[in-house]
PDB file of N, CA and C in Angstrom:
ATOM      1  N   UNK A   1       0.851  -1.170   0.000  1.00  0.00           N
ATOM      2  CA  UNK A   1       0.000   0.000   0.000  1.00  0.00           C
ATOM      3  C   UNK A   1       0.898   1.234   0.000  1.00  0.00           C
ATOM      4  N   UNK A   2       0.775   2.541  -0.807  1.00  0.00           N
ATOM      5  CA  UNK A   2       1.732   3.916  -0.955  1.00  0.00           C
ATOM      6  C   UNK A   2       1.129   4.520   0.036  1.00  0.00           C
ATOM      7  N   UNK A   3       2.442   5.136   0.348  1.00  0.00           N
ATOM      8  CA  UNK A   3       1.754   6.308   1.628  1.00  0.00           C
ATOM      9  C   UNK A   3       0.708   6.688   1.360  1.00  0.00           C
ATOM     10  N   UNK A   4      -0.598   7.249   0.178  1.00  0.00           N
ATOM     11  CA  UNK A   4      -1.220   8.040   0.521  1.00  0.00           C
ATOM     12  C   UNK A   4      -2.400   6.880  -0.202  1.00  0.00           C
ATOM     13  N   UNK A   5      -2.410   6.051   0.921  1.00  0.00           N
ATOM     14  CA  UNK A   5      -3.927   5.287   0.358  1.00  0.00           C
ATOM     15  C   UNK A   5      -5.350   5.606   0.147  1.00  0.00           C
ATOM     16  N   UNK A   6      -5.878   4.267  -0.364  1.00  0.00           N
ATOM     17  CA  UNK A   6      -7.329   5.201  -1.238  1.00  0.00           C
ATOM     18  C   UNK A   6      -7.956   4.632   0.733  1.00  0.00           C
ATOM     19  N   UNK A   7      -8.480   5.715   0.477  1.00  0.00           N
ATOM     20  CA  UNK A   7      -9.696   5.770   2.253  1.00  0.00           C
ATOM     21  C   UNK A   7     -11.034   5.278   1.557  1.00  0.00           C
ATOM     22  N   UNK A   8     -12.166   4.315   1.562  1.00  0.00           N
ATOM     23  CA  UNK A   8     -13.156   4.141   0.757  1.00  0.00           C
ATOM     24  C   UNK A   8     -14.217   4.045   2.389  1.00  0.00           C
ATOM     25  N   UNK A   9     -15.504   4.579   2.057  1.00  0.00           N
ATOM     26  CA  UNK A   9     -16.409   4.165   2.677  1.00  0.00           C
ATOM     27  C   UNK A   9     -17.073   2.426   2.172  1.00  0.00           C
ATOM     28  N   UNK A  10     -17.013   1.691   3.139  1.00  0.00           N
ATOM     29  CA  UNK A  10     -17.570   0.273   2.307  1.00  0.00           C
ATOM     30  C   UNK A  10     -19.288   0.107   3.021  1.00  0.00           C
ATOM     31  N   UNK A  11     -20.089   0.238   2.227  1.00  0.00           N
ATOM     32  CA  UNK A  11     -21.214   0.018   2.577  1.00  0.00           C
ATOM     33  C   UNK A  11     -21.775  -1.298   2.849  1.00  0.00           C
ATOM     34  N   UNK A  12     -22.017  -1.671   3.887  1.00  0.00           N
ATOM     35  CA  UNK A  12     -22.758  -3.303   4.271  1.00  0.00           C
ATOM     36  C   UNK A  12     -24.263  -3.415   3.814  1.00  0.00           C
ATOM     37  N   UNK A  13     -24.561  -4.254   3.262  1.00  0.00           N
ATOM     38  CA  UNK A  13     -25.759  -4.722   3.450  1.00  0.00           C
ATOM     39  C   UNK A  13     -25.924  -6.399   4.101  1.00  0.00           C
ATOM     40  N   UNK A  14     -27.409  -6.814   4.170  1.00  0.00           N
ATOM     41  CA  UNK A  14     -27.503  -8.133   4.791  1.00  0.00           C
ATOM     42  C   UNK A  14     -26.789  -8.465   5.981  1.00  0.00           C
ATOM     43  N   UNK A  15     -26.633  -9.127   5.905  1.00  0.00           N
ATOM     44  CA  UNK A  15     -25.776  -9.903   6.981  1.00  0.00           C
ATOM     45  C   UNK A  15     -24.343  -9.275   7.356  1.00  0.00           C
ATOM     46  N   UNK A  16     -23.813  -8.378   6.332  1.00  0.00           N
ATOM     47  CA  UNK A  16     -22.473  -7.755   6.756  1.00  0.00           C
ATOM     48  C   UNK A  16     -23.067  -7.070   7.704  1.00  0.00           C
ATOM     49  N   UNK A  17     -24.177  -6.186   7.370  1.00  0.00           N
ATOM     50  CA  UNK A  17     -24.880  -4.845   8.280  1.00  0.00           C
ATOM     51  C   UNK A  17     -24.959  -5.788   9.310  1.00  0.00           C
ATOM     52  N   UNK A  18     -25.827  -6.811   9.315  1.00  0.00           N
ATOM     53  CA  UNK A  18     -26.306  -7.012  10.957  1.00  0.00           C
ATOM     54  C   UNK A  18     -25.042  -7.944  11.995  1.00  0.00           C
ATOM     55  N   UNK A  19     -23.859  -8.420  11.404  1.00  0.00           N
ATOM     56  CA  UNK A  19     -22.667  -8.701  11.819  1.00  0.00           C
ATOM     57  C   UNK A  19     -21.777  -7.363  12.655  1.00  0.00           C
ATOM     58  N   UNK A  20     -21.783  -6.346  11.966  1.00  0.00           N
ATOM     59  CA  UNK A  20     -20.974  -5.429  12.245  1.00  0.00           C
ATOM     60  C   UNK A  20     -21.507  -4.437  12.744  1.00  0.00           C
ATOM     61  N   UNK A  21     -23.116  -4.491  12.669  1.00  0.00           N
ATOM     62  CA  UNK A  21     -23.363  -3.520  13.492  1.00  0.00           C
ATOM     63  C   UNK A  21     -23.783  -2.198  13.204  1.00  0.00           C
ATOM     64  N   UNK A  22     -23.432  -1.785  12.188  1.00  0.00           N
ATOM     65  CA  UNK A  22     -22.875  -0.335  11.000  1.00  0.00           C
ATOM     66  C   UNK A  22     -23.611  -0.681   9.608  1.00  0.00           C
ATOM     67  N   UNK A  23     -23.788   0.667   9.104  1.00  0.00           N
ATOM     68  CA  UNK A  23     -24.215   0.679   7.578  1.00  0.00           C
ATOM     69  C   UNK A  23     -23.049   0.505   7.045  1.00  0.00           C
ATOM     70  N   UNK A  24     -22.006   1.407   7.209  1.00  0.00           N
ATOM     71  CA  UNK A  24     -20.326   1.492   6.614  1.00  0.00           C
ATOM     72  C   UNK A  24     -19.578   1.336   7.483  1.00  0.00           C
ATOM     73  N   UNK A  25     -18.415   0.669   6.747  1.00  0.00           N
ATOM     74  CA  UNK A  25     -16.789   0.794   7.626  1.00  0.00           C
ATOM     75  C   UNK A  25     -16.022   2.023   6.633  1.00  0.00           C
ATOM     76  N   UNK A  26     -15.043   2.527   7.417  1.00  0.00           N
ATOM     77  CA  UNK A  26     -13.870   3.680   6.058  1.00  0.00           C
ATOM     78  C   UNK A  26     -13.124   2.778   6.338  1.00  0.00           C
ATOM     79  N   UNK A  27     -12.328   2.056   5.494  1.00  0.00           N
ATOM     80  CA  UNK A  27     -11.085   1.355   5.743  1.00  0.00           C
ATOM     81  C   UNK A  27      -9.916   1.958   4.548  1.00  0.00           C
ATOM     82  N   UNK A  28      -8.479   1.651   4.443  1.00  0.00           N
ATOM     83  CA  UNK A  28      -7.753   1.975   3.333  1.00  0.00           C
ATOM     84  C   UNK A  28      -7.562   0.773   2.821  1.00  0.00           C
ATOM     85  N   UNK A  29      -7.241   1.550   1.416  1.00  0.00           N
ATOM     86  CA  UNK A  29      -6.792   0.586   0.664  1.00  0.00           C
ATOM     87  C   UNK A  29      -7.275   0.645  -0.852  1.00  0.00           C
ATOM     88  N   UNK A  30      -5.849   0.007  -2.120  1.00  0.00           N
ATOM     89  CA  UNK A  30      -5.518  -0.125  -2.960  1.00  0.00           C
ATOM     90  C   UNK A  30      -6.928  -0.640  -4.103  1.00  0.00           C
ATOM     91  N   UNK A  31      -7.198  -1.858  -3.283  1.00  0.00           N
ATOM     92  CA  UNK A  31      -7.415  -3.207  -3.933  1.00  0.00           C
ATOM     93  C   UNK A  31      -8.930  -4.005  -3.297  1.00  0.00           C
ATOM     94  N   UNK A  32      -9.447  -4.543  -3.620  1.00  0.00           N
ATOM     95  CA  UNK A  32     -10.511  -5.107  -3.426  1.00  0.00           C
ATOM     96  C   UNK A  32      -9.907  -6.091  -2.481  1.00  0.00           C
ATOM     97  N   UNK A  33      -8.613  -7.050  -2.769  1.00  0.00           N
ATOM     98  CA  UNK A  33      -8.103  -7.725  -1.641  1.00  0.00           C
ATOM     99  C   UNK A  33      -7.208  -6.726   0.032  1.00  0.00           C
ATOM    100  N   UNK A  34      -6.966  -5.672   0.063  1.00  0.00           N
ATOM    101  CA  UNK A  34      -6.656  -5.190   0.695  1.00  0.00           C
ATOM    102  C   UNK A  34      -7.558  -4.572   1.562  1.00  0.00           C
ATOM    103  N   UNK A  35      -9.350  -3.911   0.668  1.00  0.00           N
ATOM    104  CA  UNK A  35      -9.841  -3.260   1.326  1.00  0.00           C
ATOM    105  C   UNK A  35     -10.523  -4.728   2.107  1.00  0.00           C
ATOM    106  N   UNK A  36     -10.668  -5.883   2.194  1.00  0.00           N
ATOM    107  CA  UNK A  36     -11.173  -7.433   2.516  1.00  0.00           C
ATOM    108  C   UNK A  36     -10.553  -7.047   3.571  1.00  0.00           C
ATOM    109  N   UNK A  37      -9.247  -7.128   3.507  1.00  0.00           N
ATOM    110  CA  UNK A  37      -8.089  -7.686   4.622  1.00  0.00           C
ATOM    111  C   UNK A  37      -8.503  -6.466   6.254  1.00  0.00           C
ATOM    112  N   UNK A  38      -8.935  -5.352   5.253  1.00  0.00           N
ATOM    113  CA  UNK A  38      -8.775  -4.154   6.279  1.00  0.00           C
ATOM    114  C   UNK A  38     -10.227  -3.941   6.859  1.00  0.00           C
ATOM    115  N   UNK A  39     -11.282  -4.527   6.270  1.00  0.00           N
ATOM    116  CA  UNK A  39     -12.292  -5.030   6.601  1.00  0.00           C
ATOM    117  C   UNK A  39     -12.279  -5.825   7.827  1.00  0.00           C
ATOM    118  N   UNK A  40     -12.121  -6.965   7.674  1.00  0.00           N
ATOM    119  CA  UNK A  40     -11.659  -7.890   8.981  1.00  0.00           C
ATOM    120  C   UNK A  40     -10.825  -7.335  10.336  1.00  0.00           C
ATOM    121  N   UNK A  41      -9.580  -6.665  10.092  1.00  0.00           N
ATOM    122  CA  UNK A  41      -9.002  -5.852  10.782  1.00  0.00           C
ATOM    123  C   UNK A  41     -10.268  -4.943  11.666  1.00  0.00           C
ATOM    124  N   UNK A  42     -10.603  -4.125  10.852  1.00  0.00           N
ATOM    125  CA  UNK A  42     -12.007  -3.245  11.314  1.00  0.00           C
ATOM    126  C   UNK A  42     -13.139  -3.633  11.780  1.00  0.00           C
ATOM    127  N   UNK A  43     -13.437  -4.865  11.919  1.00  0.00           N
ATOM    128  CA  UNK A  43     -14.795  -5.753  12.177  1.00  0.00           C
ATOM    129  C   UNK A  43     -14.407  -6.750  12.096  1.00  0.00           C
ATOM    130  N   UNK A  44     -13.660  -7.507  12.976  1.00  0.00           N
ATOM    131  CA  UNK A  44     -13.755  -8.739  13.498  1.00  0.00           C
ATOM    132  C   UNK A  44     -14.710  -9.686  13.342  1.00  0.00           C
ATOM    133  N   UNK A  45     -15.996  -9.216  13.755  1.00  0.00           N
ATOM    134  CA  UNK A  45     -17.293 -10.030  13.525  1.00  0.00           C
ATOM    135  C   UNK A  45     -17.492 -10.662  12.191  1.00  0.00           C
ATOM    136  N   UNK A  46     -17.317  -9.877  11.324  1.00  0.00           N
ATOM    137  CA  UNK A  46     -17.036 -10.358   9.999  1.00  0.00           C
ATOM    138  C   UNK A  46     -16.439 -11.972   9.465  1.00  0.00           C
ATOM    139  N   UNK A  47     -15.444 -12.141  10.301  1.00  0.00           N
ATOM    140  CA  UNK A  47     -14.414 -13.565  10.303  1.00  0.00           C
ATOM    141  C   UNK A  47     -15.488 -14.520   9.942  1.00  0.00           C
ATOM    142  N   UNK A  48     -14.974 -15.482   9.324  1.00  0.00           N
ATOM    143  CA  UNK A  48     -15.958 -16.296   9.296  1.00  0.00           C
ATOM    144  C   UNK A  48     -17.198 -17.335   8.160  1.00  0.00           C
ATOM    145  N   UNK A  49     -17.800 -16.048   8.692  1.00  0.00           N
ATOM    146  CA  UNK A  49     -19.365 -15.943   7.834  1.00  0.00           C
ATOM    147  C   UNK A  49     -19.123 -14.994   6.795  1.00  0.00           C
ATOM    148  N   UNK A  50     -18.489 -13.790   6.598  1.00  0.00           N
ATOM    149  CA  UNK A  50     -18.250 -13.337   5.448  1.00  0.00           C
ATOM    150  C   UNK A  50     -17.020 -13.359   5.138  1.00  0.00           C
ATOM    151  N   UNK A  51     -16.097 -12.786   6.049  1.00  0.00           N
ATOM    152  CA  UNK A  51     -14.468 -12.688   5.781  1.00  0.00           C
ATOM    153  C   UNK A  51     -13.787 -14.158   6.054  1.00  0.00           C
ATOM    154  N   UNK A  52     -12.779 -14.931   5.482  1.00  0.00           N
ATOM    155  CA  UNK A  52     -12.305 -16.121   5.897  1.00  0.00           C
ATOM    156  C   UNK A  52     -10.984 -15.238   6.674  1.00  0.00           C
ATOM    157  N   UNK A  53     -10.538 -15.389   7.864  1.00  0.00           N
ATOM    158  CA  UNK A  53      -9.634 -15.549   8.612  1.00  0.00           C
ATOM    159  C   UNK A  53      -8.275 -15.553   7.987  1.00  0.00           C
ATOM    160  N   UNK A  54      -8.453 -16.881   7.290  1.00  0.00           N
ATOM    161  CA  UNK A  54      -6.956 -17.573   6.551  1.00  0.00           C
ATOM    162  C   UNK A  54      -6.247 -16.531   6.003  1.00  0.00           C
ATOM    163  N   UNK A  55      -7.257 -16.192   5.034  1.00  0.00           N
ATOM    164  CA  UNK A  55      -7.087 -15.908   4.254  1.00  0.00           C
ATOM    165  C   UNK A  55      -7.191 -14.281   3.104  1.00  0.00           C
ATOM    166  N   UNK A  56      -7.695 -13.748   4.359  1.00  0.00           N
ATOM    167  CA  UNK A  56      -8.308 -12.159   4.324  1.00  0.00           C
ATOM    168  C   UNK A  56      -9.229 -11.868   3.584  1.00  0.00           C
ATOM    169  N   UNK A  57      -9.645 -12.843   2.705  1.00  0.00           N
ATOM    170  CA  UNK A  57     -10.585 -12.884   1.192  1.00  0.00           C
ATOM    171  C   UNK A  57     -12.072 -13.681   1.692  1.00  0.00           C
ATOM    172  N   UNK A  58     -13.189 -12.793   0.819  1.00  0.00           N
ATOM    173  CA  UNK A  58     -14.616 -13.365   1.354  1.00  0.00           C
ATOM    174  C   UNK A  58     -14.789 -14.130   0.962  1.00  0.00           C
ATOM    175  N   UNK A  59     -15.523 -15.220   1.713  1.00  0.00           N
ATOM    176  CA  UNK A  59     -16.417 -16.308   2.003  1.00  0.00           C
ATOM    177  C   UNK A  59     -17.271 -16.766   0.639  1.00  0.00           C
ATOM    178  N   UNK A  60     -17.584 -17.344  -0.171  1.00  0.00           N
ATOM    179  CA  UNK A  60     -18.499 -17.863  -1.172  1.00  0.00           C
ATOM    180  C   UNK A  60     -20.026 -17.297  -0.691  1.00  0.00           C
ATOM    181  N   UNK A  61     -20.362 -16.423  -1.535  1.00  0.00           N
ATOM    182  CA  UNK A  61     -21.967 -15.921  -1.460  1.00  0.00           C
ATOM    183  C   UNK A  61     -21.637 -14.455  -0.916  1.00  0.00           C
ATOM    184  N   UNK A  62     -20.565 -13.761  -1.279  1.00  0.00           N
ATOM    185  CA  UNK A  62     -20.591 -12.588  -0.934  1.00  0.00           C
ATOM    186  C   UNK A  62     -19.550 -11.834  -1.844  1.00  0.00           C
ATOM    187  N   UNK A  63     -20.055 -10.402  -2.302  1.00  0.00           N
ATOM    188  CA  UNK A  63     -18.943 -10.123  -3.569  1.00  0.00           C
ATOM    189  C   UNK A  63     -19.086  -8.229  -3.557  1.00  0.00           C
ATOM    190  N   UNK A  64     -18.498  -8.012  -3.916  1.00  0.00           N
ATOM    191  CA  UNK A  64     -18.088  -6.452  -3.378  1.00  0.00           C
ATOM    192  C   UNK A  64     -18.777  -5.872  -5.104  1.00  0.00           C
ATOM    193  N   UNK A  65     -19.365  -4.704  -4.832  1.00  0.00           N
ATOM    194  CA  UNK A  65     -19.484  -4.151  -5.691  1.00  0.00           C
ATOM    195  C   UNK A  65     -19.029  -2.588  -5.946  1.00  0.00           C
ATOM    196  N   UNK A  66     -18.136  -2.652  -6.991  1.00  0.00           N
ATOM    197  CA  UNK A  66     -17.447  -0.971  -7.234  1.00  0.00           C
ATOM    198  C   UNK A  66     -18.225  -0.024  -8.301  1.00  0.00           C
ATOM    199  N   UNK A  67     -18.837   0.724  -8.048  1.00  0.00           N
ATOM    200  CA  UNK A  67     -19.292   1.673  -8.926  1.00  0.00           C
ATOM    201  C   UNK A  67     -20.322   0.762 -10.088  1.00  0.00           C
ATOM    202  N   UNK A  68     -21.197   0.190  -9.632  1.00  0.00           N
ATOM    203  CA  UNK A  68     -21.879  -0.611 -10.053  1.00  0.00           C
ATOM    204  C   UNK A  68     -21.348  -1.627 -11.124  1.00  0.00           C
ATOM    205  N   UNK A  69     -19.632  -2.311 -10.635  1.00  0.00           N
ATOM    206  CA  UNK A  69     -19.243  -3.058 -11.221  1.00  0.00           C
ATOM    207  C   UNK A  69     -19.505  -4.748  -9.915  1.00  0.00           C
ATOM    208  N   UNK A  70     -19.613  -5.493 -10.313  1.00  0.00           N
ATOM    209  CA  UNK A  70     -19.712  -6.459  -9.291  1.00  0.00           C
ATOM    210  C   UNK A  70     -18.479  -7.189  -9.389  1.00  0.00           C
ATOM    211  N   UNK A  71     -17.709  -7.729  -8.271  1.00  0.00           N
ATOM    212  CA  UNK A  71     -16.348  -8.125  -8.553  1.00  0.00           C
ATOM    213  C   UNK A  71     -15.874  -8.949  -7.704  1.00  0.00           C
ATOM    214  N   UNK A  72     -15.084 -10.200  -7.312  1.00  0.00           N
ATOM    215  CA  UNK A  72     -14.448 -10.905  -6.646  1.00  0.00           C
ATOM    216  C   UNK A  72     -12.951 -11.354  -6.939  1.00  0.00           C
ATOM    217  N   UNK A  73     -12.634  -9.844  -7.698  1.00  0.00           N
ATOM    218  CA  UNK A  73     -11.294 -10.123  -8.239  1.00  0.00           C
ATOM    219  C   UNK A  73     -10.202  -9.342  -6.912  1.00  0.00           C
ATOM    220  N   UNK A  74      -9.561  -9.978  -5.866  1.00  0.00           N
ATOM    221  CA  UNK A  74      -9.223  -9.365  -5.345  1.00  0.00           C
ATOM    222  C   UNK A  74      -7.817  -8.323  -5.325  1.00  0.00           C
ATOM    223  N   UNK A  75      -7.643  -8.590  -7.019  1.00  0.00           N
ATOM    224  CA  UNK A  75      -6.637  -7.432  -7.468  1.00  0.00           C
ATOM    225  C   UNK A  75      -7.090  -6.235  -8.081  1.00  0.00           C
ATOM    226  N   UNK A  76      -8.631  -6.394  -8.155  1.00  0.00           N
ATOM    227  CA  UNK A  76      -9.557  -5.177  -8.620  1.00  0.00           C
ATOM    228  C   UNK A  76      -9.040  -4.075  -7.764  1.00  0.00           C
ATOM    229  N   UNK A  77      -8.307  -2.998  -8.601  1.00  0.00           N
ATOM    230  CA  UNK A  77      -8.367  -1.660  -8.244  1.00  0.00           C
ATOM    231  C   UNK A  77      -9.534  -0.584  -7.677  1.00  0.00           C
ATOM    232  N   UNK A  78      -9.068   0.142  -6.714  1.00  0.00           N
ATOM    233  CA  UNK A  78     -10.292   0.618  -5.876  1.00  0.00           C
ATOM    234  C   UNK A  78      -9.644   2.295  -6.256  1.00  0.00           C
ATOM    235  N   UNK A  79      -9.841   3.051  -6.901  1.00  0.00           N
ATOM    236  CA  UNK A  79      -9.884   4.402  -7.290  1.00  0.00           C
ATOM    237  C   UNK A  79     -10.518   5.706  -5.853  1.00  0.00           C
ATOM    238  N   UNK A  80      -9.400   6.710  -5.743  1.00  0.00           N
ATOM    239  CA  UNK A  80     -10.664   7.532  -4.584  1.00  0.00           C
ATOM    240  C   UNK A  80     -12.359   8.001  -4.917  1.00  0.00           C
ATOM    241  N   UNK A  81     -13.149   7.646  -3.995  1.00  0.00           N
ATOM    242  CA  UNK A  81     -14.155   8.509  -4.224  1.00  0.00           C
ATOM    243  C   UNK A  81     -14.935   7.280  -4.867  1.00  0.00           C
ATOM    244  N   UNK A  82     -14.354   6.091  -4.625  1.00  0.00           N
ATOM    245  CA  UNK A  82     -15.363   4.735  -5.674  1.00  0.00           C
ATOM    246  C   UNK A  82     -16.604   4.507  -4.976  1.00  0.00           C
ATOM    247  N   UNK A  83     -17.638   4.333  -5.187  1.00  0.00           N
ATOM    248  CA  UNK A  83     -18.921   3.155  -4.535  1.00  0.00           C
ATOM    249  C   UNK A  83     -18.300   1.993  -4.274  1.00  0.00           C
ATOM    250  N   UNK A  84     -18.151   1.691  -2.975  1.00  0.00           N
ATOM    251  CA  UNK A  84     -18.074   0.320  -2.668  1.00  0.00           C
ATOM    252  C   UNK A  84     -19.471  -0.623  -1.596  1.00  0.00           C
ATOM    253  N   UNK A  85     -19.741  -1.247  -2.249  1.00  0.00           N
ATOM    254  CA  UNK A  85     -20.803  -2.138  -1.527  1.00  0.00           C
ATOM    255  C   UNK A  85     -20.204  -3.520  -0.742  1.00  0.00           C
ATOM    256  N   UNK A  86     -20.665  -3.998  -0.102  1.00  0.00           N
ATOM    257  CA  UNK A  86     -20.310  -5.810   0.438  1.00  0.00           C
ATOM    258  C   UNK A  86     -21.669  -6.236   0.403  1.00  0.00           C
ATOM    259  N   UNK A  87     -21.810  -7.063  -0.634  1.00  0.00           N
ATOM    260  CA  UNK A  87     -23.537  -7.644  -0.825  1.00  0.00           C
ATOM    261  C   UNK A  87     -23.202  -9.110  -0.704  1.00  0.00           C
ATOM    262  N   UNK A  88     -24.546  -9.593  -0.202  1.00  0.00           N
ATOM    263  CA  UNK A  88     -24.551 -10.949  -0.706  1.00  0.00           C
ATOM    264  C   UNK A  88     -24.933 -11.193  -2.284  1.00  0.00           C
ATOM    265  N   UNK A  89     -24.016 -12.249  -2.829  1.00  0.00           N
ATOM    266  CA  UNK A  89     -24.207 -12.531  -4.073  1.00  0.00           C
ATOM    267  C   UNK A  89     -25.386 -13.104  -4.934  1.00  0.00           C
ATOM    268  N   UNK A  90     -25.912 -13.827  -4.141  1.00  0.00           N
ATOM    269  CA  UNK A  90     -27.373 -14.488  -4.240  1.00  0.00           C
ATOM    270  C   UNK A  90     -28.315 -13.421  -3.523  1.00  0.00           C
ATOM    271  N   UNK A  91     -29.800 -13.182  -4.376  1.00  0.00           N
ATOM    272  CA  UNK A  91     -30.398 -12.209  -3.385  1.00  0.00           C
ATOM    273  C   UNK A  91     -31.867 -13.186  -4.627  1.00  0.00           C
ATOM    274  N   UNK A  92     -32.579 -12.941  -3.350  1.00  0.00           N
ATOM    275  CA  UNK A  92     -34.074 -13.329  -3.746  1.00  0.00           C
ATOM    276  C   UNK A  92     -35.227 -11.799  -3.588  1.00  0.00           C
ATOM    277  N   UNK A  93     -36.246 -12.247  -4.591  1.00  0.00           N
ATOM    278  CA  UNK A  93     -36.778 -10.831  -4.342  1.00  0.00           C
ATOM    279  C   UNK A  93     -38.236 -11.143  -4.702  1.00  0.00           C
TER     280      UNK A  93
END
């Protein structure tokens, strides 16, 4: 990460929201795998059920969305000022 990292608001929904407590976390970071890692760091509760521990990277059935791109690439670049979501991937309606 360069000294002057991207700061992103990450918006929860589902189960991130009612895990953590919060609509958003601000965490830093580069990368879709970094802002994960700094996620967990920031909300513990997370471990688990959305965040894997091991591995800093989410859980199957959950996928970040950037600027209405949907993504589980965790080398996806995170730009300042991006939309970031944590949704579940499956949603019924």
């Amino acid at each position: 990460m360069s000294q002057a990292a991207t700061v992103v608001h990450v918006e929860l929904f589902g189960v991130p929201r009612l895990l953590a407590g919060s609509k958003a976390i601000a965490v830093a970071g580069e990368t879709l795998g970094a802002l994960s890692r700094a996620l967990l760091d920031a909300c513990p509760a997370l471990a688990e059920r959305v965040i894997d521990p091991r591995t800093g990277w989410l859980t199957e059935g959950y996928i970040f969305v950037v600027n209405d791109r949907f993504s589980r690439d965790p080398a996806f670049t995170v730009t300042p000022g991006a939309a970031v979501l944590l949704v579940s991937s499956v949603a019924g309606g």
